[in-house]
Structure formats: structure tokens, C-alpha cells
Amino acid sequence: MTETTVVALAQAGTTHGNKAANLAWLIEHGYRVPDGIVVSAADDDGLSGWVRPDRRYAVRSSASVEDSPGSSFAGQFLTQLDLRGHDEVRKAVGAVLESATDESLIPYLQHAGIQADDIRMHVVVQEMVDSRVSGVAFSRNPMTGLADVLVESVPGTSENLVSGRATPQRWVRHWGDWTQQPDAPDLPEPTARELAETVAQVADEWGTPVDVEWSWNGNELYLLQVRPMTVSDVPVYSNRLAKEFL
């Protein structure tokens, strides 16, 4: 058996991949993030002590090369959702680890100037949020580059956005006022306002424009992922981030 370490998500650092480290930053700064751990092998006994049979889980990559200011690697590594039980989670962890060596990565690596041997993969395992509405939010408008907060949302999880089953509703907030919002929003306006303020605060504390994956369970907002916006984010389609995370 491979000797590995299971780390609570709140204790993750850059050695556990940028995604995990960014989530740990959110937790440290008081933002609401689903409970999770970081592992580095599919056969780690720590999964047995953490995964509960009555909960659903999401398993996502946390590679050393992704979610960085230079390269997002959005959608390049595997994500698996709505998993139940130790066996499903363990198999998903193994599949995510194997996605770091998939041949489909080669063109992206060549474009980014990164060697395959430079990839160090960890895996984030988190409890799933029972999403009523979810989506992505940007602290800078990716369509215009202006200092607006742009929010896009779909009912349920962002899988509906990725699959094309739902057209996202768009909110744009400029200097505290909505310059665009849906006529019949799925997300309550006070919640959209809270989200926009939260994203702007994250960017201010981080010191750089960010994009955020989020979910609302009908009562509370959760931040599921955050990363610095890259040059390639302008222009961008919102399902870029959703495809990677959900």
C-alpha cells in the first residue's frame, strides 16, 4: 500500500495543489466552503475514516499546474460528482489521479510550455452541496475587462450549464448597482447581492481579480472554487469554469 497523508482541506498548502490551497485560503479568511480533505492516493485508509454512507461527495483534481495566474487548466483534469460510499469515492480518486497522465493533455501542456513531469497531482474530496442554484462569478467583467462583478447562474448544479441544458441568467453589478439582472431570477436578489459583495471582497483581500464557483442551497451560499483570472479569461464563456468544477 502506498504511504500517503490525508490532510483536512483547511490545512492544505501549495504542496497539495493550487485548488486545495485556494480553498484553504477561503476557509482561513472566513468564507463558507464545503467540508473536505485532500488525498494523494486512491487506496488511502483515511478515506474510510472520513467518507460517510449517508453523504454525497465531489472528487476533483488539485494539480500543481492548475488554477495559477498563468494557466488555469480548466476542464483538463477529471472531476466526478454525486458519489456515495467509500468504494465510489476511492475509485473516483484513482480516476482523477490517472487523468494527470492522459494523452489529451499534451496539446494544452505544449501550449502552456509545461512538461508532463512537472505535474504533481492531489485530489480534493468534498461533501456535495444540495444546490438549488449555482454558477460562476467574476470580480472583473470577463466580457469587457471593466471593474464590474458578473454573476451567471443556473438552477441546480452547474452541470446544467456545462451540458447546455440551461441558459444561464446574468447579473452585472457596477459600483454597487445592478446594470443587468434577470426579469424572473432563479436566485433571490438579496442573495445575488451578497454573492457579488463576497466576490468583490475576495478579490480585494487576495489583491487580484478572481473567478469563483459557487452554490446556493436555498439558505446559504457556498464557495466551491476560486482562482485568479488569467489573461485568457477575456473574453470567456462562463461554462469554462463550471465544466472543470461541476
PDB file of C-alpha atoms in Angstrom:
ATOM      1  CA  MET A   1       0.000   0.000   0.000  1.00  0.00           C
ATOM      2  CA  THR A   2       1.240   3.457  -0.888  1.00  0.00           C
ATOM      3  CA  GLU A   3       2.100   5.569   2.121  1.00  0.00           C
ATOM      4  CA  THR A   4       0.141   8.813   1.884  1.00  0.00           C
ATOM      5  CA  THR A   5      -1.242  11.567   4.033  1.00  0.00           C
ATOM      6  CA  VAL A   6      -4.843  12.688   4.332  1.00  0.00           C
ATOM      7  CA  VAL A   7      -4.996  16.405   5.057  1.00  0.00           C
ATOM      8  CA  ALA A   8      -8.017  18.400   6.157  1.00  0.00           C
ATOM      9  CA  LEU A   9      -8.871  20.905   3.444  1.00  0.00           C
ATOM     10  CA  ALA A  10      -8.443  23.778   5.883  1.00  0.00           C
ATOM     11  CA  GLN A  11      -4.808  22.714   6.400  1.00  0.00           C
ATOM     12  CA  ALA A  12      -3.903  22.382   2.727  1.00  0.00           C
ATOM     13  CA  GLY A  13      -0.953  24.292   1.308  1.00  0.00           C
ATOM     14  CA  THR A  14       0.620  24.799  -2.091  1.00  0.00           C
ATOM     15  CA  THR A  15       2.217  21.348  -1.892  1.00  0.00           C
ATOM     16  CA  HIS A  16      -1.331  19.957  -2.151  1.00  0.00           C
ATOM     17  CA  GLY A  17      -2.065  21.772  -5.422  1.00  0.00           C
ATOM     18  CA  ASN A  18      -3.416  25.226  -6.113  1.00  0.00           C
ATOM     19  CA  LYS A  19      -7.081  24.310  -5.947  1.00  0.00           C
ATOM     20  CA  ALA A  20      -6.772  22.887  -2.445  1.00  0.00           C
ATOM     21  CA  ALA A  21      -4.546  25.754  -1.312  1.00  0.00           C
ATOM     22  CA  ASN A  22      -7.009  28.333  -2.658  1.00  0.00           C
ATOM     23  CA  LEU A  23      -9.895  26.655  -0.854  1.00  0.00           C
ATOM     24  CA  ALA A  24      -7.857  26.607   2.357  1.00  0.00           C
ATOM     25  CA  TRP A  25      -7.286  30.346   1.882  1.00  0.00           C
ATOM     26  CA  LEU A  26     -11.050  30.878   1.660  1.00  0.00           C
ATOM     27  CA  ILE A  27     -11.611  28.860   4.827  1.00  0.00           C
ATOM     28  CA  GLU A  28      -8.876  30.756   6.679  1.00  0.00           C
ATOM     29  CA  HIS A  29     -10.497  34.064   5.701  1.00  0.00           C
ATOM     30  CA  GLY A  30     -13.905  33.013   6.973  1.00  0.00           C
ATOM     31  CA  TYR A  31     -15.722  32.090   3.755  1.00  0.00           C
ATOM     32  CA  ARG A  32     -18.182  29.187   3.667  1.00  0.00           C
ATOM     33  CA  VAL A  33     -16.646  26.174   1.892  1.00  0.00           C
ATOM     34  CA  PRO A  34     -17.969  22.564   1.896  1.00  0.00           C
ATOM     35  CA  ASP A  35     -16.126  20.285   4.283  1.00  0.00           C
ATOM     36  CA  GLY A  36     -13.354  18.309   2.630  1.00  0.00           C
ATOM     37  CA  ILE A  37      -9.992  16.575   2.649  1.00  0.00           C
ATOM     38  CA  VAL A  38      -7.010  16.301   0.303  1.00  0.00           C
ATOM     39  CA  VAL A  39      -5.514  12.905  -0.578  1.00  0.00           C
ATOM     40  CA  SER A  40      -2.765  11.704  -2.872  1.00  0.00           C
ATOM     41  CA  ALA A  41      -3.666   8.041  -3.472  1.00  0.00           C
ATOM     42  CA  ALA A  42      -6.840   6.078  -4.091  1.00  0.00           C
ATOM     43  CA  ASP A  43      -6.084   3.367  -1.545  1.00  0.00           C
ATOM     44  CA  ASP A  44      -5.546   5.597   1.458  1.00  0.00           C
ATOM     45  CA  ASP A  45      -7.191   4.328   4.638  1.00  0.00           C
ATOM     46  CA  GLY A  46      -8.044   7.891   5.560  1.00  0.00           C
ATOM     47  CA  LEU A  47     -10.970   7.782   3.142  1.00  0.00           C
ATOM     48  CA  SER A  48     -12.603   5.045   5.214  1.00  0.00           C
ATOM     49  CA  GLY A  49     -12.490   7.225   8.297  1.00  0.00           C
ATOM     50  CA  TRP A  50     -13.926  10.280   6.581  1.00  0.00           C
ATOM     51  CA  VAL A  51     -16.447   9.176   3.933  1.00  0.00           C
ATOM     52  CA  ARG A  52     -19.931   8.601   5.365  1.00  0.00           C
ATOM     53  CA  PRO A  53     -22.516   6.358   3.666  1.00  0.00           C
ATOM     54  CA  ASP A  54     -25.312   8.927   4.074  1.00  0.00           C
ATOM     55  CA  ARG A  55     -23.472  11.771   2.311  1.00  0.00           C
ATOM     56  CA  ARG A  56     -22.748  12.616  -1.334  1.00  0.00           C
ATOM     57  CA  TYR A  57     -19.276  13.659  -2.420  1.00  0.00           C
ATOM     58  CA  ALA A  58     -17.446  15.508  -5.169  1.00  0.00           C
ATOM     59  CA  VAL A  59     -13.937  14.454  -6.204  1.00  0.00           C
ATOM     60  CA  ARG A  60     -11.770  16.976  -8.058  1.00  0.00           C
ATOM     61  CA  SER A  61      -8.200  17.461  -9.153  1.00  0.00           C
ATOM     62  CA  SER A  62      -5.780  19.717  -7.314  1.00  0.00           C
ATOM     63  CA  ALA A  63      -2.722  19.761  -9.532  1.00  0.00           C
ATOM     64  CA  SER A  64       0.411  21.799  -9.073  1.00  0.00           C
ATOM     65  CA  VAL A  65      -0.034  23.362 -12.510  1.00  0.00           C
ATOM     66  CA  GLU A  66      -3.723  24.378 -12.450  1.00  0.00           C
ATOM     67  CA  ASP A  67      -5.577  27.431 -11.125  1.00  0.00           C
ATOM     68  CA  SER A  68      -2.480  29.602 -11.391  1.00  0.00           C
ATOM     69  CA  PRO A  69      -2.265  33.151 -12.771  1.00  0.00           C
ATOM     70  CA  GLY A  70      -0.554  31.838 -15.900  1.00  0.00           C
ATOM     71  CA  SER A  71      -2.588  28.705 -16.680  1.00  0.00           C
ATOM     72  CA  SER A  72      -5.993  27.623 -15.445  1.00  0.00           C
ATOM     73  CA  PHE A  73      -6.036  24.072 -16.891  1.00  0.00           C
ATOM     74  CA  ALA A  74      -9.812  24.484 -16.784  1.00  0.00           C
ATOM     75  CA  GLY A  75     -11.506  21.238 -17.787  1.00  0.00           C
ATOM     76  CA  GLN A  76      -8.230  19.418 -18.418  1.00  0.00           C
ATOM     77  CA  PHE A  77      -8.383  17.056 -15.425  1.00  0.00           C
ATOM     78  CA  LEU A  78     -11.205  14.760 -14.405  1.00  0.00           C
ATOM     79  CA  THR A  79     -13.981  15.692 -11.956  1.00  0.00           C
ATOM     80  CA  GLN A  80     -16.533  13.227 -10.570  1.00  0.00           C
ATOM     81  CA  LEU A  81     -19.671  14.205  -8.662  1.00  0.00           C
ATOM     82  CA  ASP A  82     -22.544  12.838  -6.641  1.00  0.00           C
ATOM     83  CA  LEU A  83     -20.583   9.883  -5.297  1.00  0.00           C
ATOM     84  CA  ARG A  84     -21.752   7.711  -2.416  1.00  0.00           C
ATOM     85  CA  GLY A  85     -19.776   5.371  -0.221  1.00  0.00           C
ATOM     86  CA  HIS A  86     -16.106   4.590   0.201  1.00  0.00           C
ATOM     87  CA  ASP A  87     -15.781   2.430  -2.914  1.00  0.00           C
ATOM     88  CA  GLU A  88     -17.203   5.055  -5.288  1.00  0.00           C
ATOM     89  CA  VAL A  89     -15.063   7.787  -3.780  1.00  0.00           C
ATOM     90  CA  ARG A  90     -11.920   5.639  -3.834  1.00  0.00           C
ATOM     91  CA  LYS A  91     -12.427   4.736  -7.498  1.00  0.00           C
ATOM     92  CA  ALA A  92     -13.047   8.367  -8.363  1.00  0.00           C
ATOM     93  CA  VAL A  93      -9.850   9.445  -6.600  1.00  0.00           C
ATOM     94  CA  GLY A  94      -7.912   6.914  -8.669  1.00  0.00           C
ATOM     95  CA  ALA A  95      -9.520   8.125 -11.892  1.00  0.00           C
ATOM     96  CA  VAL A  96      -8.700  11.760 -11.116  1.00  0.00           C
ATOM     97  CA  LEU A  97      -5.088  10.857 -10.341  1.00  0.00           C
ATOM     98  CA  GLU A  98      -4.828   8.969 -13.648  1.00  0.00           C
ATOM     99  CA  SER A  99      -6.202  11.969 -15.559  1.00  0.00           C
ATOM    100  CA  ALA A 100      -2.872  13.716 -14.891  1.00  0.00           C
ATOM    101  CA  THR A 101      -1.243  11.370 -17.427  1.00  0.00           C
ATOM    102  CA  ASP A 102      -3.975  11.414 -20.069  1.00  0.00           C
ATOM    103  CA  GLU A 103      -2.653  11.928 -23.612  1.00  0.00           C
ATOM    104  CA  SER A 104      -5.343  14.541 -24.241  1.00  0.00           C
ATOM    105  CA  LEU A 105      -3.327  16.893 -22.009  1.00  0.00           C
ATOM    106  CA  ILE A 106      -0.385  17.033 -24.422  1.00  0.00           C
ATOM    107  CA  PRO A 107      -1.617  19.919 -26.630  1.00  0.00           C
ATOM    108  CA  TYR A 108      -2.508  22.031 -23.592  1.00  0.00           C
ATOM    109  CA  LEU A 109       0.851  21.321 -21.950  1.00  0.00           C
ATOM    110  CA  GLN A 110       2.710  22.236 -25.113  1.00  0.00           C
ATOM    111  CA  HIS A 111       0.770  25.481 -25.447  1.00  0.00           C
ATOM    112  CA  ALA A 112       1.451  26.342 -21.790  1.00  0.00           C
ATOM    113  CA  GLY A 113       5.132  25.391 -22.040  1.00  0.00           C
ATOM    114  CA  ILE A 114       4.820  22.857 -19.221  1.00  0.00           C
ATOM    115  CA  GLN A 115       6.404  19.418 -19.075  1.00  0.00           C
ATOM    116  CA  ALA A 116       4.233  16.445 -18.129  1.00  0.00           C
ATOM    117  CA  ASP A 117       6.753  15.519 -15.421  1.00  0.00           C
ATOM    118  CA  ASP A 118       6.053  18.867 -13.739  1.00  0.00           C
ATOM    119  CA  ILE A 119       2.515  17.823 -12.794  1.00  0.00           C
ATOM    120  CA  ARG A 120       2.060  16.887  -9.145  1.00  0.00           C
ATOM    121  CA  MET A 121      -1.489  15.715  -8.526  1.00  0.00           C
ATOM    122  CA  HIS A 122      -3.500  15.713  -5.321  1.00  0.00           C
ATOM    123  CA  VAL A 123      -7.251  15.174  -5.087  1.00  0.00           C
ATOM    124  CA  VAL A 124      -9.858  17.201  -3.210  1.00  0.00           C
ATOM    125  CA  VAL A 125     -12.787  15.230  -1.771  1.00  0.00           C
ATOM    126  CA  GLN A 126     -15.662  17.406  -0.553  1.00  0.00           C
ATOM    127  CA  GLU A 127     -19.225  16.989   0.569  1.00  0.00           C
ATOM    128  CA  MET A 128     -21.686  17.916  -2.173  1.00  0.00           C
ATOM    129  CA  VAL A 129     -23.901  20.964  -1.674  1.00  0.00           C
ATOM    130  CA  ASP A 130     -27.613  20.349  -2.226  1.00  0.00           C
ATOM    131  CA  SER A 131     -27.692  23.066  -4.868  1.00  0.00           C
ATOM    132  CA  ARG A 132     -30.846  24.958  -5.733  1.00  0.00           C
ATOM    133  CA  VAL A 133     -28.923  27.485  -7.823  1.00  0.00           C
ATOM    134  CA  SER A 134     -25.249  27.533  -8.774  1.00  0.00           C
ATOM    135  CA  GLY A 135     -22.847  29.116 -11.210  1.00  0.00           C
ATOM    136  CA  VAL A 136     -19.774  31.260 -11.618  1.00  0.00           C
ATOM    137  CA  ALA A 137     -18.925  34.830 -10.657  1.00  0.00           C
ATOM    138  CA  PHE A 138     -16.131  37.147 -11.755  1.00  0.00           C
ATOM    139  CA  SER A 139     -14.801  40.144  -9.857  1.00  0.00           C
ATOM    140  CA  ARG A 140     -13.968  41.745 -13.226  1.00  0.00           C
ATOM    141  CA  ASN A 141     -16.284  41.568 -16.198  1.00  0.00           C
ATOM    142  CA  PRO A 142     -14.655  38.960 -18.475  1.00  0.00           C
ATOM    143  CA  MET A 143     -16.588  40.227 -21.475  1.00  0.00           C
ATOM    144  CA  THR A 144     -15.391  43.836 -21.224  1.00  0.00           C
ATOM    145  CA  GLY A 145     -12.466  43.853 -18.768  1.00  0.00           C
ATOM    146  CA  LEU A 146     -14.277  46.511 -16.704  1.00  0.00           C
ATOM    147  CA  ALA A 147     -14.342  46.512 -12.904  1.00  0.00           C
ATOM    148  CA  ASP A 148     -17.851  45.035 -12.723  1.00  0.00           C
ATOM    149  CA  VAL A 149     -18.896  41.935 -10.827  1.00  0.00           C
ATOM    150  CA  LEU A 150     -20.502  39.481 -13.245  1.00  0.00           C
ATOM    151  CA  VAL A 151     -22.583  36.566 -11.944  1.00  0.00           C
ATOM    152  CA  GLU A 152     -24.078  33.762 -14.015  1.00  0.00           C
ATOM    153  CA  SER A 153     -26.466  31.214 -12.512  1.00  0.00           C
ATOM    154  CA  VAL A 154     -28.459  28.124 -13.418  1.00  0.00           C
ATOM    155  CA  PRO A 155     -30.943  26.031 -11.414  1.00  0.00           C
ATOM    156  CA  GLY A 156     -29.390  23.032  -9.692  1.00  0.00           C
ATOM    157  CA  THR A 157     -25.704  22.359 -10.209  1.00  0.00           C
ATOM    158  CA  SER A 158     -23.568  23.897 -12.917  1.00  0.00           C
ATOM    159  CA  GLU A 159     -23.713  20.591 -14.795  1.00  0.00           C
ATOM    160  CA  ASN A 160     -26.827  22.086 -16.408  1.00  0.00           C
ATOM    161  CA  LEU A 161     -24.662  24.957 -17.660  1.00  0.00           C
ATOM    162  CA  VAL A 162     -21.941  22.685 -18.988  1.00  0.00           C
ATOM    163  CA  SER A 163     -24.335  20.323 -20.752  1.00  0.00           C
ATOM    164  CA  GLY A 164     -26.231  23.139 -22.424  1.00  0.00           C
ATOM    165  CA  ARG A 165     -29.494  22.068 -20.784  1.00  0.00           C
ATOM    166  CA  ALA A 166     -29.896  25.527 -19.249  1.00  0.00           C
ATOM    167  CA  THR A 167     -29.088  29.039 -20.414  1.00  0.00           C
ATOM    168  CA  PRO A 168     -27.504  30.968 -17.535  1.00  0.00           C
ATOM    169  CA  GLN A 169     -29.083  34.079 -16.107  1.00  0.00           C
ATOM    170  CA  ARG A 170     -26.694  37.024 -15.927  1.00  0.00           C
ATOM    171  CA  TRP A 171     -26.262  39.695 -13.287  1.00  0.00           C
ATOM    172  CA  VAL A 172     -23.837  42.614 -13.676  1.00  0.00           C
ATOM    173  CA  ARG A 173     -23.088  44.938 -10.763  1.00  0.00           C
ATOM    174  CA  HIS A 174     -21.257  48.247 -11.231  1.00  0.00           C
ATOM    175  CA  TRP A 175     -20.304  50.389  -8.237  1.00  0.00           C
ATOM    176  CA  GLY A 176     -22.994  48.807  -6.065  1.00  0.00           C
ATOM    177  CA  ASP A 177     -25.842  48.982  -8.595  1.00  0.00           C
ATOM    178  CA  TRP A 178     -27.201  46.353 -10.958  1.00  0.00           C
ATOM    179  CA  THR A 179     -26.712  47.339 -14.577  1.00  0.00           C
ATOM    180  CA  GLN A 180     -28.103  43.991 -15.716  1.00  0.00           C
ATOM    181  CA  GLN A 181     -30.286  41.431 -13.960  1.00  0.00           C
ATOM    182  CA  PRO A 182     -32.839  38.762 -14.929  1.00  0.00           C
ATOM    183  CA  ASP A 183     -36.530  39.611 -15.177  1.00  0.00           C
ATOM    184  CA  ALA A 184     -37.529  36.453 -13.302  1.00  0.00           C
ATOM    185  CA  PRO A 185     -34.384  35.425 -11.411  1.00  0.00           C
ATOM    186  CA  ASP A 186     -33.782  31.952 -10.044  1.00  0.00           C
ATOM    187  CA  LEU A 187     -31.506  33.497  -7.419  1.00  0.00           C
ATOM    188  CA  PRO A 188     -33.140  35.946  -4.971  1.00  0.00           C
ATOM    189  CA  GLU A 189     -31.824  39.470  -5.430  1.00  0.00           C
ATOM    190  CA  PRO A 190     -30.528  39.757  -1.831  1.00  0.00           C
ATOM    191  CA  THR A 191     -28.578  36.518  -2.367  1.00  0.00           C
ATOM    192  CA  ALA A 192     -27.190  37.755  -5.681  1.00  0.00           C
ATOM    193  CA  ARG A 193     -26.160  40.973  -3.944  1.00  0.00           C
ATOM    194  CA  GLU A 194     -24.469  39.008  -1.143  1.00  0.00           C
ATOM    195  CA  LEU A 195     -22.631  36.921  -3.720  1.00  0.00           C
ATOM    196  CA  ALA A 196     -21.443  39.955  -5.677  1.00  0.00           C
ATOM    197  CA  GLU A 197     -20.207  41.627  -2.497  1.00  0.00           C
ATOM    198  CA  THR A 198     -18.482  38.428  -1.416  1.00  0.00           C
ATOM    199  CA  VAL A 199     -16.670  38.008  -4.732  1.00  0.00           C
ATOM    200  CA  ALA A 200     -15.548  41.637  -4.669  1.00  0.00           C
ATOM    201  CA  GLN A 201     -14.287  41.164  -1.111  1.00  0.00           C
ATOM    202  CA  VAL A 202     -12.357  38.010  -2.033  1.00  0.00           C
ATOM    203  CA  ALA A 203     -10.665  39.888  -4.888  1.00  0.00           C
ATOM    204  CA  ASP A 204      -9.844  42.801  -2.612  1.00  0.00           C
ATOM    205  CA  GLU A 205      -8.319  40.545   0.065  1.00  0.00           C
ATOM    206  CA  TRP A 206      -6.430  38.490  -2.486  1.00  0.00           C
ATOM    207  CA  GLY A 207      -5.232  41.560  -4.321  1.00  0.00           C
ATOM    208  CA  THR A 208      -6.121  40.348  -7.831  1.00  0.00           C
ATOM    209  CA  PRO A 209      -9.266  39.765  -9.933  1.00  0.00           C
ATOM    210  CA  VAL A 210     -10.747  36.339  -9.301  1.00  0.00           C
ATOM    211  CA  ASP A 211     -13.371  33.988 -10.608  1.00  0.00           C
ATOM    212  CA  VAL A 212     -15.400  31.885  -8.223  1.00  0.00           C
ATOM    213  CA  GLU A 213     -17.526  28.767  -8.495  1.00  0.00           C
ATOM    214  CA  TRP A 214     -20.462  28.997  -6.083  1.00  0.00           C
ATOM    215  CA  SER A 215     -23.612  27.201  -4.991  1.00  0.00           C
ATOM    216  CA  TRP A 216     -26.739  28.210  -3.043  1.00  0.00           C
ATOM    217  CA  ASN A 217     -28.745  25.588  -1.169  1.00  0.00           C
ATOM    218  CA  GLY A 218     -31.767  27.813  -0.608  1.00  0.00           C
ATOM    219  CA  ASN A 219     -30.381  29.165   2.632  1.00  0.00           C
ATOM    220  CA  GLU A 220     -26.613  29.644   2.437  1.00  0.00           C
ATOM    221  CA  LEU A 221     -24.037  30.475  -0.210  1.00  0.00           C
ATOM    222  CA  TYR A 222     -21.009  28.207  -0.581  1.00  0.00           C
ATOM    223  CA  LEU A 223     -17.804  28.983  -2.441  1.00  0.00           C
ATOM    224  CA  LEU A 224     -16.638  25.866  -4.271  1.00  0.00           C
ATOM    225  CA  GLN A 225     -13.556  27.144  -6.057  1.00  0.00           C
ATOM    226  CA  VAL A 226     -11.586  30.341  -6.517  1.00  0.00           C
ATOM    227  CA  ARG A 227      -8.679  31.211  -8.735  1.00  0.00           C
ATOM    228  CA  PRO A 228      -7.042  34.321 -10.171  1.00  0.00           C
ATOM    229  CA  MET A 229      -8.421  35.419 -13.521  1.00  0.00           C
ATOM    230  CA  THR A 230      -5.929  34.897 -16.323  1.00  0.00           C
ATOM    231  CA  VAL A 231      -5.343  36.916 -19.464  1.00  0.00           C
ATOM    232  CA  SER A 232      -7.236  34.264 -21.416  1.00  0.00           C
ATOM    233  CA  ASP A 233     -10.361  34.969 -19.353  1.00  0.00           C
ATOM    234  CA  VAL A 234     -11.183  37.947 -21.607  1.00  0.00           C
ATOM    235  CA  PRO A 235     -13.338  37.092 -23.433  1.00  0.00           C
ATOM    236  CA  VAL A 236     -14.599  33.889 -21.815  1.00  0.00           C
ATOM    237  CA  TYR A 237     -17.728  31.790 -21.639  1.00  0.00           C
ATOM    238  CA  SER A 238     -18.962  31.003 -18.158  1.00  0.00           C
ATOM    239  CA  ASN A 239     -19.112  27.230 -18.652  1.00  0.00           C
ATOM    240  CA  ARG A 240     -15.268  27.182 -18.793  1.00  0.00           C
ATOM    241  CA  LEU A 241     -15.002  27.145 -15.006  1.00  0.00           C
ATOM    242  CA  ALA A 242     -18.211  25.223 -14.411  1.00  0.00           C
ATOM    243  CA  LYS A 243     -17.021  22.419 -16.704  1.00  0.00           C
ATOM    244  CA  GLU A 244     -13.913  21.918 -14.602  1.00  0.00           C
ATOM    245  CA  PHE A 245     -15.566  22.039 -11.218  1.00  0.00           C
ATOM    246  CA  LEU A 246     -19.047  20.642 -11.637  1.00  0.00           C
TER     247      LEU A 246
END
